[in-house]
Every structure is written in C-alpha cells, then in structure tokens.
mmCIF file of C-alpha atoms in Angstrom:
data_model
loop_
_atom_site.group_PDB
_atom_site.id
_atom_site.type_symbol
_atom_site.label_atom_id
_atom_site.label_comp_id
_atom_site.label_asym_id
_atom_site.label_seq_id
_atom_site.Cartn_x
_atom_site.Cartn_y
_atom_site.Cartn_z
ATOM 1 C CA UNK A 283 96.570 80.634 102.520
ATOM 2 C CA UNK A 284 93.755 78.662 100.855
ATOM 3 C CA UNK A 285 95.586 78.792 97.538
ATOM 4 C CA UNK A 286 98.875 77.665 99.054
ATOM 5 C CA UNK A 287 97.129 74.892 101.038
ATOM 6 C CA UNK A 288 95.510 73.568 97.862
ATOM 7 C CA UNK A 289 98.642 73.698 95.739
ATOM 8 C CA UNK A 290 101.477 72.652 98.010
ATOM 9 C CA UNK A 291 102.232 70.086 100.733
ATOM 10 C CA UNK A 292 101.212 70.736 104.337
ATOM 11 C CA UNK A 293 103.534 73.177 106.059
ATOM 12 C CA UNK A 294 104.746 74.790 102.823
ATOM 13 C CA UNK A 295 105.519 78.468 103.414
ATOM 14 C CA UNK A 296 107.311 79.341 100.195
ATOM 15 C CA UNK A 297 106.514 81.256 97.066
ATOM 16 C CA UNK A 298 103.318 80.741 95.016
ATOM 17 C CA UNK A 299 104.312 80.207 91.406
ATOM 18 C CA UNK A 300 102.224 81.935 88.711
ATOM 19 C CA UNK A 301 101.373 78.776 86.747
ATOM 20 C CA UNK A 302 100.182 77.175 89.981
ATOM 21 C CA UNK A 303 97.937 80.157 90.735
ATOM 22 C CA UNK A 304 96.396 79.818 87.261
ATOM 23 C CA UNK A 305 95.924 76.078 87.820
ATOM 24 C CA UNK A 306 94.208 76.772 91.156
ATOM 25 C CA UNK A 307 91.735 79.161 89.519
ATOM 26 C CA UNK A 308 90.880 76.606 86.852
ATOM 27 C CA UNK A 309 90.698 73.509 89.046
ATOM 28 C CA UNK A 310 88.737 75.029 91.931
ATOM 29 C CA UNK A 311 86.582 77.647 90.195
ATOM 30 C CA UNK A 312 86.648 76.821 86.474
ATOM 31 C CA UNK A 313 88.068 80.270 85.787
ATOM 32 C CA UNK A 314 90.474 80.528 82.851
ATOM 33 C CA UNK A 315 93.584 82.611 83.295
ATOM 34 C CA UNK A 316 96.817 83.266 81.505
ATOM 35 C CA UNK A 317 100.332 83.711 82.824
ATOM 36 C CA UNK A 318 102.154 86.483 80.984
ATOM 37 C CA UNK A 319 105.922 86.847 81.308
ATOM 38 C CA UNK A 320 106.790 90.341 80.172
ATOM 39 C CA UNK A 321 109.216 93.106 81.100
ATOM 40 C CA UNK A 322 106.906 96.010 80.240
ATOM 41 C CA UNK A 323 103.426 94.870 81.318
ATOM 42 C CA UNK A 324 101.478 98.135 81.081
ATOM 43 C CA UNK A 325 99.674 97.419 77.795
ATOM 44 C CA UNK A 326 98.757 93.860 78.816
ATOM 45 C CA UNK A 327 97.427 95.084 82.156
ATOM 46 C CA UNK A 328 95.508 98.021 80.713
ATOM 47 C CA UNK A 329 93.939 95.785 78.046
ATOM 48 C CA UNK A 330 92.838 93.205 80.629
ATOM 49 C CA UNK A 331 91.447 95.801 83.032
ATOM 50 C CA UNK A 332 89.635 97.450 80.122
ATOM 51 C CA UNK A 333 87.834 94.135 79.521
ATOM 52 C CA UNK A 334 86.915 93.888 83.189
ATOM 53 C CA UNK A 335 89.391 91.065 83.814
ATOM 54 C CA UNK A 336 91.226 90.985 87.133
ATOM 55 C CA UNK A 337 95.008 91.127 87.011
ATOM 56 C CA UNK A 338 97.564 89.884 89.517
ATOM 57 C CA UNK A 339 101.120 91.131 89.248
ATOM 58 C CA UNK A 340 104.291 90.054 91.015
ATOM 59 C CA UNK A 341 106.518 92.651 92.578
ATOM 60 C CA UNK A 342 109.770 92.657 94.497
ATOM 61 C CA UNK A 343 109.247 94.299 97.877
ATOM 62 C CA UNK A 344 112.879 94.510 98.949
ATOM 63 C CA UNK A 345 113.210 91.109 100.625
ATOM 64 C CA UNK A 346 110.405 89.028 99.116
ATOM 65 C CA UNK A 347 108.256 88.569 96.033
ATOM 66 C CA UNK A 348 104.640 89.590 96.452
ATOM 67 C CA UNK A 349 101.416 89.203 94.446
ATOM 68 C CA UNK A 350 98.830 91.994 94.361
ATOM 69 C CA UNK A 351 95.648 92.523 92.417
ATOM 70 C CA UNK A 352 95.833 95.618 90.226
ATOM 71 C CA UNK A 353 92.712 97.722 89.792
ATOM 72 C CA UNK A 354 93.997 100.664 87.764
ATOM 73 C CA UNK A 355 97.013 101.615 85.668
ATOM 74 C CA UNK A 356 97.386 105.125 84.260
ATOM 75 C CA UNK A 357 100.270 107.118 82.836
ATOM 76 C CA UNK A 358 101.138 108.327 86.325
ATOM 77 C CA UNK A 359 100.003 105.727 88.853
ATOM 78 C CA UNK A 360 99.145 102.130 89.640
ATOM 79 C CA UNK A 361 96.449 101.184 92.123
ATOM 80 C CA UNK A 362 96.722 97.766 93.725
ATOM 81 C CA UNK A 363 95.104 95.805 96.542
ATOM 82 C CA UNK A 364 97.785 94.627 98.931
ATOM 83 C CA UNK A 365 96.694 91.449 100.747
ATOM 84 C CA UNK A 366 99.341 92.123 103.418
ATOM 85 C CA UNK A 367 97.266 94.524 105.426
ATOM 86 C CA UNK A 368 94.360 94.398 102.998
ATOM 87 C CA UNK A 369 94.644 97.959 101.819
ATOM 88 C CA UNK A 370 94.314 99.859 98.579
ATOM 89 C CA UNK A 371 97.686 101.302 97.623
ATOM 90 C CA UNK A 372 98.404 103.963 95.059
ATOM 91 C CA UNK A 373 101.961 103.938 93.747
ATOM 92 C CA UNK A 374 103.642 106.218 91.261
ATOM 93 C CA UNK A 375 103.849 104.265 88.008
ATOM 94 C CA UNK A 376 107.643 104.612 87.926
ATOM 95 C CA UNK A 377 107.898 103.211 91.465
ATOM 96 C CA UNK A 378 105.620 100.298 90.666
ATOM 97 C CA UNK A 379 107.597 99.527 87.505
ATOM 98 C CA UNK A 380 110.799 99.575 89.560
ATOM 99 C CA UNK A 381 109.266 96.913 91.836
ATOM 100 C CA UNK A 382 107.541 94.878 89.111
ATOM 101 C CA UNK A 383 109.026 91.384 88.889
ATOM 102 C CA UNK A 384 108.250 89.923 85.478
ATOM 103 C CA UNK A 385 104.952 88.035 85.856
ATOM 104 C CA UNK A 386 101.304 88.906 85.381
ATOM 105 C CA UNK A 387 98.347 86.540 85.799
ATOM 106 C CA UNK A 388 95.374 87.709 83.755
ATOM 107 C CA UNK A 389 92.137 86.195 85.017
ATOM 108 C CA UNK A 390 90.156 85.848 81.820
ATOM 109 C CA UNK A 391 86.701 86.190 83.325
ATOM 110 C CA UNK A 392 84.892 89.375 84.222
ATOM 111 C CA UNK A 393 82.953 89.659 87.419
ATOM 112 C CA UNK A 394 79.417 88.531 86.615
#
C-alpha cells in the first residue's frame, strides 16, 4: 500500500506498473532497479539471484495480476514470497511459468 500511495492519486486501487515500482525504489530509497520484459525469464532471474539481487516477477493468478518476490529458481521449482497472506510458496517451475506474465523487476542492490 505504501508503494501505491506514493505513486498514484488518493483512492487508487488499480495495478502497480513495473516502471513505477522501479521509480519508487529509486526516488524513495536510492535503489537502482531494472524492468525486464521477457517471455522466458529464468536466466535473468537466476543471474540476479546469484548476485544477491532481489527479483520481483508479475504473474497472472486467474483473475488479477500479482507481484511476488522470488527467492529461488531451480530446474524444478520456483520459491516466491506472496504478499497476499505473507507466505513462502513453492511452485513447480512449469506451473510458475504458466502463470508468469511478462515482467521482472531486478533490484540491482544486494542486501548490505
């Protein structure tokens, strides 16, 4: 909600756009990030995670788009933190790829 409140007019309840999320990180925290539009994001995600950079990925959850932080991608599974409920989720890689919706935000700063 803090991100949406910063980026959009009061009362806005719509989608958070990836470029806006990157702008929020830069303007409020001085954290560089990159929006990546890609159909097969596995290599980009694995490279970023390997450097200790957080990754957010957009997925289609049946009736809405949703952003989750990814913490692990392997040949068989994807682990993400789902802010709706606040839980760690492990999905089969094929299932996650079926849901994946074209955008990744790579936060280009490791936890310090």
